[in-house]
């Protein structure tokens, strides 16, 4: 017999049963569900990652919808169980859905929601933070200070890299990559080289205009260049930030050969998806090149790091916190709740999932729509 799963119940008499596999930031998402006749059950198990069996127990015999997390394995087993329980909707509290077998959801008629439109700036800020922390050796210096090792100023103590006037490289100049580039260009007057399958026209226009502004004020103008190949970015840039999607073509995008062509004192940042970097190769490169630095928010086998990475002083590592600003996480919870509520209520899908501000205005009633359903077309919606 399965062990009972501990839950917190809101609006026990609600008509629609919605399960959230984790407590989420804020309270607005709770009110939106309970004010719309939903019985909300929030899992309170003291486990970081729920197993498939745990989630099966939460779904039970009757469940209209589930809000889940990107650490969970949503495939045929869970979607078929949700269908048998009468469910029609699932939403990740994440923009990514690599943990979701969308085809399995399609087979079972389950709408799959995600939460884009609220992560752009906060993720870009974290990538910029990692860039600065790695370049200026902030984590090393912090640990040194806390260990009581500081005895006075020294000329060579924690000398790092100046960013001003250097070249920032962006691989994947979509919304997040472009926002990151703007922060680095405007903040540190860095030149830009980027690689993307599509031309980033708005980003190019921004850099051109900012360069003209600097020149008009007697400063060195910044420049931009769209690279013909990814290798061009890796060779030329002093700081490289990765912002690709994760698919077969980007798995181990950064491998031993590409690490070898980067500058010896380059800074590599990844706040996109862990498997775009061959982490074993990265550890070896860090060992062989002590002035090469890396800032990582994601990992190849998350939540684990490859052996040796934690020992590298030239690596700044944080636990997948790119979206961890209060506004963003509360917004993600709201969008996830509205995705499943919209399906329950029979609402249409919102026209542009990257323009979700109307759903986040706390002083107004959200539009009667699902903010973002990734398989809407497949379900004939």
mmCIF file with all atom_site columns, N, CA and C in Angstrom, residues 58-103:
data_model
loop_
_atom_site.group_PDB
_atom_site.id
_atom_site.type_symbol
_atom_site.label_atom_id
_atom_site.label_alt_id
_atom_site.label_comp_id
_atom_site.label_asym_id
_atom_site.label_entity_id
_atom_site.label_seq_id
_atom_site.pdbx_PDB_ins_code
_atom_site.Cartn_x
_atom_site.Cartn_y
_atom_site.Cartn_z
_atom_site.occupancy
_atom_site.B_iso_or_equiv
_atom_site.pdbx_formal_charge
_atom_site.auth_seq_id
_atom_site.auth_comp_id
_atom_site.auth_asym_id
_atom_site.auth_atom_id
_atom_site.pdbx_PDB_model_num
ATOM 1   N N  . UNK A 1 58  ? -0.723  11.586 -5.423  1.00 0.00 ? 58  UNK A N  1
ATOM 2   C CA . UNK A 1 58  ? -1.364  12.891 -5.353  1.00 0.00 ? 58  UNK A CA 1
ATOM 3   C C  . UNK A 1 58  ? -2.536  12.995 -6.334  1.00 0.00 ? 58  UNK A C  1
ATOM 4   N N  . UNK A 1 59  ? -2.376  12.452 -7.525  1.00 0.00 ? 59  UNK A N  1
ATOM 5   C CA . UNK A 1 59  ? -3.437  12.507 -8.533  1.00 0.00 ? 59  UNK A CA 1
ATOM 6   C C  . UNK A 1 59  ? -4.671  11.752 -8.048  1.00 0.00 ? 59  UNK A C  1
ATOM 7   N N  . UNK A 1 60  ? -4.445  10.547 -7.537  1.00 0.00 ? 60  UNK A N  1
ATOM 8   C CA . UNK A 1 60  ? -5.551  9.763  -6.989  1.00 0.00 ? 60  UNK A CA 1
ATOM 9   C C  . UNK A 1 60  ? -6.586  9.373  -8.036  1.00 0.00 ? 60  UNK A C  1
ATOM 10  N N  . UNK A 1 61  ? -7.837  9.210  -7.582  1.00 0.00 ? 61  UNK A N  1
ATOM 11  C CA . UNK A 1 61  ? -8.913  8.741  -8.457  1.00 0.00 ? 61  UNK A CA 1
ATOM 12  C C  . UNK A 1 61  ? -9.641  9.868  -9.187  1.00 0.00 ? 61  UNK A C  1
ATOM 13  N N  . UNK A 1 62  ? -9.568  11.065 -8.644  1.00 0.00 ? 62  UNK A N  1
ATOM 14  C CA . UNK A 1 62  ? -10.228 12.198 -9.308  1.00 0.00 ? 62  UNK A CA 1
ATOM 15  C C  . UNK A 1 62  ? -9.368  13.436 -9.186  1.00 0.00 ? 62  UNK A C  1
ATOM 16  N N  . UNK A 1 63  ? -9.015  14.000 -10.331 1.00 0.00 ? 63  UNK A N  1
ATOM 17  C CA . UNK A 1 63  ? -8.153  15.188 -10.347 1.00 0.00 ? 63  UNK A CA 1
ATOM 18  C C  . UNK A 1 63  ? -8.378  15.919 -11.664 1.00 0.00 ? 63  UNK A C  1
ATOM 19  N N  . UNK A 1 64  ? -8.686  17.189 -11.580 1.00 0.00 ? 64  UNK A N  1
ATOM 20  C CA . UNK A 1 64  ? -8.947  17.969 -12.785 1.00 0.00 ? 64  UNK A CA 1
ATOM 21  C C  . UNK A 1 64  ? -7.679  18.526 -13.415 1.00 0.00 ? 64  UNK A C  1
ATOM 22  N N  . UNK A 1 65  ? -6.672  18.837 -12.598 1.00 0.00 ? 65  UNK A N  1
ATOM 23  C CA . UNK A 1 65  ? -5.457  19.445 -13.144 1.00 0.00 ? 65  UNK A CA 1
ATOM 24  C C  . UNK A 1 65  ? -4.329  19.356 -12.126 1.00 0.00 ? 65  UNK A C  1
ATOM 25  N N  . UNK A 1 66  ? -3.095  19.436 -12.653 1.00 0.00 ? 66  UNK A N  1
ATOM 26  C CA . UNK A 1 66  ? -1.903  19.405 -11.797 1.00 0.00 ? 66  UNK A CA 1
ATOM 27  C C  . UNK A 1 66  ? -0.958  20.532 -12.201 1.00 0.00 ? 66  UNK A C  1
ATOM 28  N N  . UNK A 1 67  ? -0.411  21.209 -11.196 1.00 0.00 ? 67  UNK A N  1
ATOM 29  C CA . UNK A 1 67  ? 0.693   22.148 -11.405 1.00 0.00 ? 67  UNK A CA 1
ATOM 30  C C  . UNK A 1 67  ? 1.953   21.451 -10.903 1.00 0.00 ? 67  UNK A C  1
ATOM 31  N N  . UNK A 1 68  ? 2.932   21.276 -11.791 1.00 0.00 ? 68  UNK A N  1
ATOM 32  C CA . UNK A 1 68  ? 4.141   20.537 -11.439 1.00 0.00 ? 68  UNK A CA 1
ATOM 33  C C  . UNK A 1 68  ? 5.406   21.356 -11.624 1.00 0.00 ? 68  UNK A C  1
ATOM 34  N N  . UNK A 1 69  ? 6.535   20.668 -11.406 1.00 0.00 ? 69  UNK A N  1
ATOM 35  C CA . UNK A 1 69  ? 7.836   21.334 -11.433 1.00 0.00 ? 69  UNK A CA 1
ATOM 36  C C  . UNK A 1 69  ? 8.763   20.672 -12.445 1.00 0.00 ? 69  UNK A C  1
ATOM 37  N N  . UNK A 1 70  ? 9.775   21.432 -12.890 1.00 0.00 ? 70  UNK A N  1
ATOM 38  C CA . UNK A 1 70  ? 10.656  20.936 -13.940 1.00 0.00 ? 70  UNK A CA 1
ATOM 39  C C  . UNK A 1 70  ? 11.560  19.781 -13.506 1.00 0.00 ? 70  UNK A C  1
ATOM 40  N N  . UNK A 1 71  ? 11.578  19.483 -12.207 1.00 0.00 ? 71  UNK A N  1
ATOM 41  C CA . UNK A 1 71  ? 12.370  18.364 -11.699 1.00 0.00 ? 71  UNK A CA 1
ATOM 42  C C  . UNK A 1 71  ? 11.624  17.031 -11.793 1.00 0.00 ? 71  UNK A C  1
ATOM 43  N N  . UNK A 1 72  ? 10.379  17.066 -12.225 1.00 0.00 ? 72  UNK A N  1
ATOM 44  C CA . UNK A 1 72  ? 9.532   15.871 -12.221 1.00 0.00 ? 72  UNK A CA 1
ATOM 45  C C  . UNK A 1 72  ? 9.470   15.229 -13.607 1.00 0.00 ? 72  UNK A C  1
ATOM 46  N N  . UNK A 1 73  ? 9.271   13.937 -13.635 1.00 0.00 ? 73  UNK A N  1
ATOM 47  C CA . UNK A 1 73  ? 9.265   13.176 -14.890 1.00 0.00 ? 73  UNK A CA 1
ATOM 48  C C  . UNK A 1 73  ? 7.831   12.975 -15.364 1.00 0.00 ? 73  UNK A C  1
ATOM 49  N N  . UNK A 1 74  ? 7.383   13.898 -16.216 1.00 0.00 ? 74  UNK A N  1
ATOM 50  C CA . UNK A 1 74  ? 6.014   13.828 -16.709 1.00 0.00 ? 74  UNK A CA 1
ATOM 51  C C  . UNK A 1 74  ? 5.977   13.136 -18.061 1.00 0.00 ? 74  UNK A C  1
ATOM 52  N N  . UNK A 1 75  ? 5.591   11.845 -18.022 1.00 0.00 ? 75  UNK A N  1
ATOM 53  C CA . UNK A 1 75  ? 5.502   11.039 -19.226 1.00 0.00 ? 75  UNK A CA 1
ATOM 54  C C  . UNK A 1 75  ? 4.193   10.268 -19.272 1.00 0.00 ? 75  UNK A C  1
ATOM 55  N N  . UNK A 1 76  ? 4.189   9.156  -19.984 1.00 0.00 ? 76  UNK A N  1
ATOM 56  C CA . UNK A 1 76  ? 2.983   8.365  -20.214 1.00 0.00 ? 76  UNK A CA 1
ATOM 57  C C  . UNK A 1 76  ? 2.325   7.920  -18.917 1.00 0.00 ? 76  UNK A C  1
ATOM 58  N N  . UNK A 1 77  ? 3.131   7.513  -17.944 1.00 0.00 ? 77  UNK A N  1
ATOM 59  C CA . UNK A 1 77  ? 2.559   6.998  -16.693 1.00 0.00 ? 77  UNK A CA 1
ATOM 60  C C  . UNK A 1 77  ? 1.709   8.064  -16.007 1.00 0.00 ? 77  UNK A C  1
ATOM 61  N N  . UNK A 1 78  ? 2.247   9.265  -15.871 1.00 0.00 ? 78  UNK A N  1
ATOM 62  C CA . UNK A 1 78  ? 1.519   10.310 -15.165 1.00 0.00 ? 78  UNK A CA 1
ATOM 63  C C  . UNK A 1 78  ? 0.380   10.885 -15.994 1.00 0.00 ? 78  UNK A C  1
ATOM 64  N N  . UNK A 1 79  ? 0.594   11.073 -17.279 1.00 0.00 ? 79  UNK A N  1
ATOM 65  C CA . UNK A 1 79  ? -0.475  11.658 -18.098 1.00 0.00 ? 79  UNK A CA 1
ATOM 66  C C  . UNK A 1 79  ? -1.660  10.699 -18.256 1.00 0.00 ? 79  UNK A C  1
ATOM 67  N N  . UNK A 1 80  ? -1.367  9.408  -18.367 1.00 0.00 ? 80  UNK A N  1
ATOM 68  C CA . UNK A 1 80  ? -2.478  8.451  -18.461 1.00 0.00 ? 80  UNK A CA 1
ATOM 69  C C  . UNK A 1 80  ? -3.233  8.377  -17.138 1.00 0.00 ? 80  UNK A C  1
ATOM 70  N N  . UNK A 1 81  ? -2.512  8.480  -16.017 1.00 0.00 ? 81  UNK A N  1
ATOM 71  C CA . UNK A 1 81  ? -3.175  8.488  -14.708 1.00 0.00 ? 81  UNK A CA 1
ATOM 72  C C  . UNK A 1 81  ? -4.037  9.731  -14.546 1.00 0.00 ? 81  UNK A C  1
ATOM 73  N N  . UNK A 1 82  ? -3.520  10.868 -15.007 1.00 0.00 ? 82  UNK A N  1
ATOM 74  C CA . UNK A 1 82  ? -4.291  12.100 -14.911 1.00 0.00 ? 82  UNK A CA 1
ATOM 75  C C  . UNK A 1 82  ? -5.548  12.018 -15.779 1.00 0.00 ? 82  UNK A C  1
ATOM 76  N N  . UNK A 1 83  ? -5.426  11.416 -16.947 1.00 0.00 ? 83  UNK A N  1
ATOM 77  C CA . UNK A 1 83  ? -6.592  11.244 -17.813 1.00 0.00 ? 83  UNK A CA 1
ATOM 78  C C  . UNK A 1 83  ? -7.636  10.348 -17.145 1.00 0.00 ? 83  UNK A C  1
ATOM 79  N N  . UNK A 1 84  ? -7.182  9.223  -16.559 1.00 0.00 ? 84  UNK A N  1
ATOM 80  C CA . UNK A 1 84  ? -8.129  8.314  -15.894 1.00 0.00 ? 84  UNK A CA 1
ATOM 81  C C  . UNK A 1 84  ? -8.847  8.998  -14.738 1.00 0.00 ? 84  UNK A C  1
ATOM 82  N N  . UNK A 1 85  ? -8.162  9.960  -14.130 1.00 0.00 ? 85  UNK A N  1
ATOM 83  C CA . UNK A 1 85  ? -8.761  10.686 -12.999 1.00 0.00 ? 85  UNK A CA 1
ATOM 84  C C  . UNK A 1 85  ? -9.666  11.825 -13.457 1.00 0.00 ? 85  UNK A C  1
ATOM 85  N N  . UNK A 1 86  ? -9.832  11.944 -14.772 1.00 0.00 ? 86  UNK A N  1
ATOM 86  C CA . UNK A 1 86  ? -10.696 12.999 -15.295 1.00 0.00 ? 86  UNK A CA 1
ATOM 87  C C  . UNK A 1 86  ? -9.994  14.310 -15.557 1.00 0.00 ? 86  UNK A C  1
ATOM 88  N N  . UNK A 1 87  ? -8.667  14.318 -15.469 1.00 0.00 ? 87  UNK A N  1
ATOM 89  C CA . UNK A 1 87  ? -7.909  15.547 -15.649 1.00 0.00 ? 87  UNK A CA 1
ATOM 90  C C  . UNK A 1 87  ? -7.729  15.937 -17.105 1.00 0.00 ? 87  UNK A C  1
ATOM 91  N N  . UNK A 1 88  ? -7.561  17.225 -17.327 1.00 0.00 ? 88  UNK A N  1
ATOM 92  C CA . UNK A 1 88  ? -7.379  17.737 -18.691 1.00 0.00 ? 88  UNK A CA 1
ATOM 93  C C  . UNK A 1 88  ? -6.199  18.692 -18.815 1.00 0.00 ? 88  UNK A C  1
ATOM 94  N N  . UNK A 1 89  ? -5.550  19.041 -17.703 1.00 0.00 ? 89  UNK A N  1
ATOM 95  C CA . UNK A 1 89  ? -4.507  20.071 -17.786 1.00 0.00 ? 89  UNK A CA 1
ATOM 96  C C  . UNK A 1 89  ? -3.353  19.798 -16.831 1.00 0.00 ? 89  UNK A C  1
ATOM 97  N N  . UNK A 1 90  ? -2.165  20.138 -17.312 1.00 0.00 ? 90  UNK A N  1
ATOM 98  C CA . UNK A 1 90  ? -0.943  20.130 -16.501 1.00 0.00 ? 90  UNK A CA 1
ATOM 99  C C  . UNK A 1 90  ? -0.166  21.383 -16.865 1.00 0.00 ? 90  UNK A C  1
ATOM 100 N N  . UNK A 1 91  ? 0.440   22.027 -15.891 1.00 0.00 ? 91  UNK A N  1
ATOM 101 C CA . UNK A 1 91  ? 1.325   23.144 -16.192 1.00 0.00 ? 91  UNK A CA 1
ATOM 102 C C  . UNK A 1 91  ? 2.611   23.025 -15.406 1.00 0.00 ? 91  UNK A C  1
ATOM 103 N N  . UNK A 1 92  ? 3.726   23.158 -16.101 1.00 0.00 ? 92  UNK A N  1
ATOM 104 C CA . UNK A 1 92  ? 5.014   23.331 -15.454 1.00 0.00 ? 92  UNK A CA 1
ATOM 105 C C  . UNK A 1 92  ? 5.089   24.732 -14.880 1.00 0.00 ? 92  UNK A C  1
ATOM 106 N N  . UNK A 1 93  ? 5.658   24.872 -13.712 1.00 0.00 ? 93  UNK A N  1
ATOM 107 C CA . UNK A 1 93  ? 6.012   26.201 -13.220 1.00 0.00 ? 93  UNK A CA 1
ATOM 108 C C  . UNK A 1 93  ? 7.416   26.513 -13.735 1.00 0.00 ? 93  UNK A C  1
ATOM 109 N N  . UNK A 1 94  ? 7.514   26.660 -15.042 1.00 0.00 ? 94  UNK A N  1
ATOM 110 C CA . UNK A 1 94  ? 8.795   26.895 -15.719 1.00 0.00 ? 94  UNK A CA 1
ATOM 111 C C  . UNK A 1 94  ? 8.502   27.256 -17.158 1.00 0.00 ? 94  UNK A C  1
ATOM 112 N N  . UNK A 1 95  ? 9.444   27.942 -17.778 1.00 0.00 ? 95  UNK A N  1
ATOM 113 C CA . UNK A 1 95  ? 9.296   28.197 -19.206 1.00 0.00 ? 95  UNK A CA 1
ATOM 114 C C  . UNK A 1 95  ? 9.720   26.978 -20.007 1.00 0.00 ? 95  UNK A C  1
ATOM 115 N N  . UNK A 1 96  ? 10.732  26.260 -19.509 1.00 0.00 ? 96  UNK A N  1
ATOM 116 C CA . UNK A 1 96  ? 11.189  25.047 -20.188 1.00 0.00 ? 96  UNK A CA 1
ATOM 117 C C  . UNK A 1 96  ? 10.318  23.859 -19.842 1.00 0.00 ? 96  UNK A C  1
ATOM 118 N N  . UNK A 1 97  ? 10.310  22.870 -20.730 1.00 0.00 ? 97  UNK A N  1
ATOM 119 C CA . UNK A 1 97  ? 9.531   21.662 -20.454 1.00 0.00 ? 97  UNK A CA 1
ATOM 120 C C  . UNK A 1 97  ? 10.238  20.422 -20.987 1.00 0.00 ? 97  UNK A C  1
ATOM 121 N N  . UNK A 1 98  ? 11.568  20.393 -20.778 1.00 0.00 ? 98  UNK A N  1
ATOM 122 C CA . UNK A 1 98  ? 12.345  19.209 -21.161 1.00 0.00 ? 98  UNK A CA 1
ATOM 123 C C  . UNK A 1 98  ? 11.970  17.991 -20.331 1.00 0.00 ? 98  UNK A C  1
ATOM 124 N N  . UNK A 1 99  ? 11.323  18.218 -19.195 1.00 0.00 ? 99  UNK A N  1
ATOM 125 C CA . UNK A 1 99  ? 10.899  17.116 -18.331 1.00 0.00 ? 99  UNK A CA 1
ATOM 126 C C  . UNK A 1 99  ? 9.547   16.536 -18.736 1.00 0.00 ? 99  UNK A C  1
ATOM 127 N N  . UNK A 1 100 ? 8.954   17.087 -19.789 1.00 0.00 ? 100 UNK A N  1
ATOM 128 C CA . UNK A 1 100 ? 7.599   16.704 -20.185 1.00 0.00 ? 100 UNK A CA 1
ATOM 129 C C  . UNK A 1 100 ? 7.631   15.987 -21.532 1.00 0.00 ? 100 UNK A C  1
ATOM 130 N N  . UNK A 1 101 ? 7.015   14.823 -21.588 1.00 0.00 ? 101 UNK A N  1
ATOM 131 C CA . UNK A 1 101 ? 6.811   14.115 -22.848 1.00 0.00 ? 101 UNK A CA 1
ATOM 132 C C  . UNK A 1 101 ? 5.519   14.652 -23.459 1.00 0.00 ? 101 UNK A C  1
ATOM 133 N N  . UNK A 1 102 ? 5.661   15.638 -24.324 1.00 0.00 ? 102 UNK A N  1
ATOM 134 C CA . UNK A 1 102 ? 4.481   16.309 -24.887 1.00 0.00 ? 102 UNK A CA 1
ATOM 135 C C  . UNK A 1 102 ? 3.653   15.347 -25.729 1.00 0.00 ? 102 UNK A C  1
ATOM 136 N N  . UNK A 1 103 ? 4.318   14.418 -26.404 1.00 0.00 ? 103 UNK A N  1
ATOM 137 C CA . UNK A 1 103 ? 3.576   13.436 -27.209 1.00 0.00 ? 103 UNK A CA 1
ATOM 138 C C  . UNK A 1 103 ? 2.689   12.571 -26.321 1.00 0.00 ? 103 UNK A C  1
#
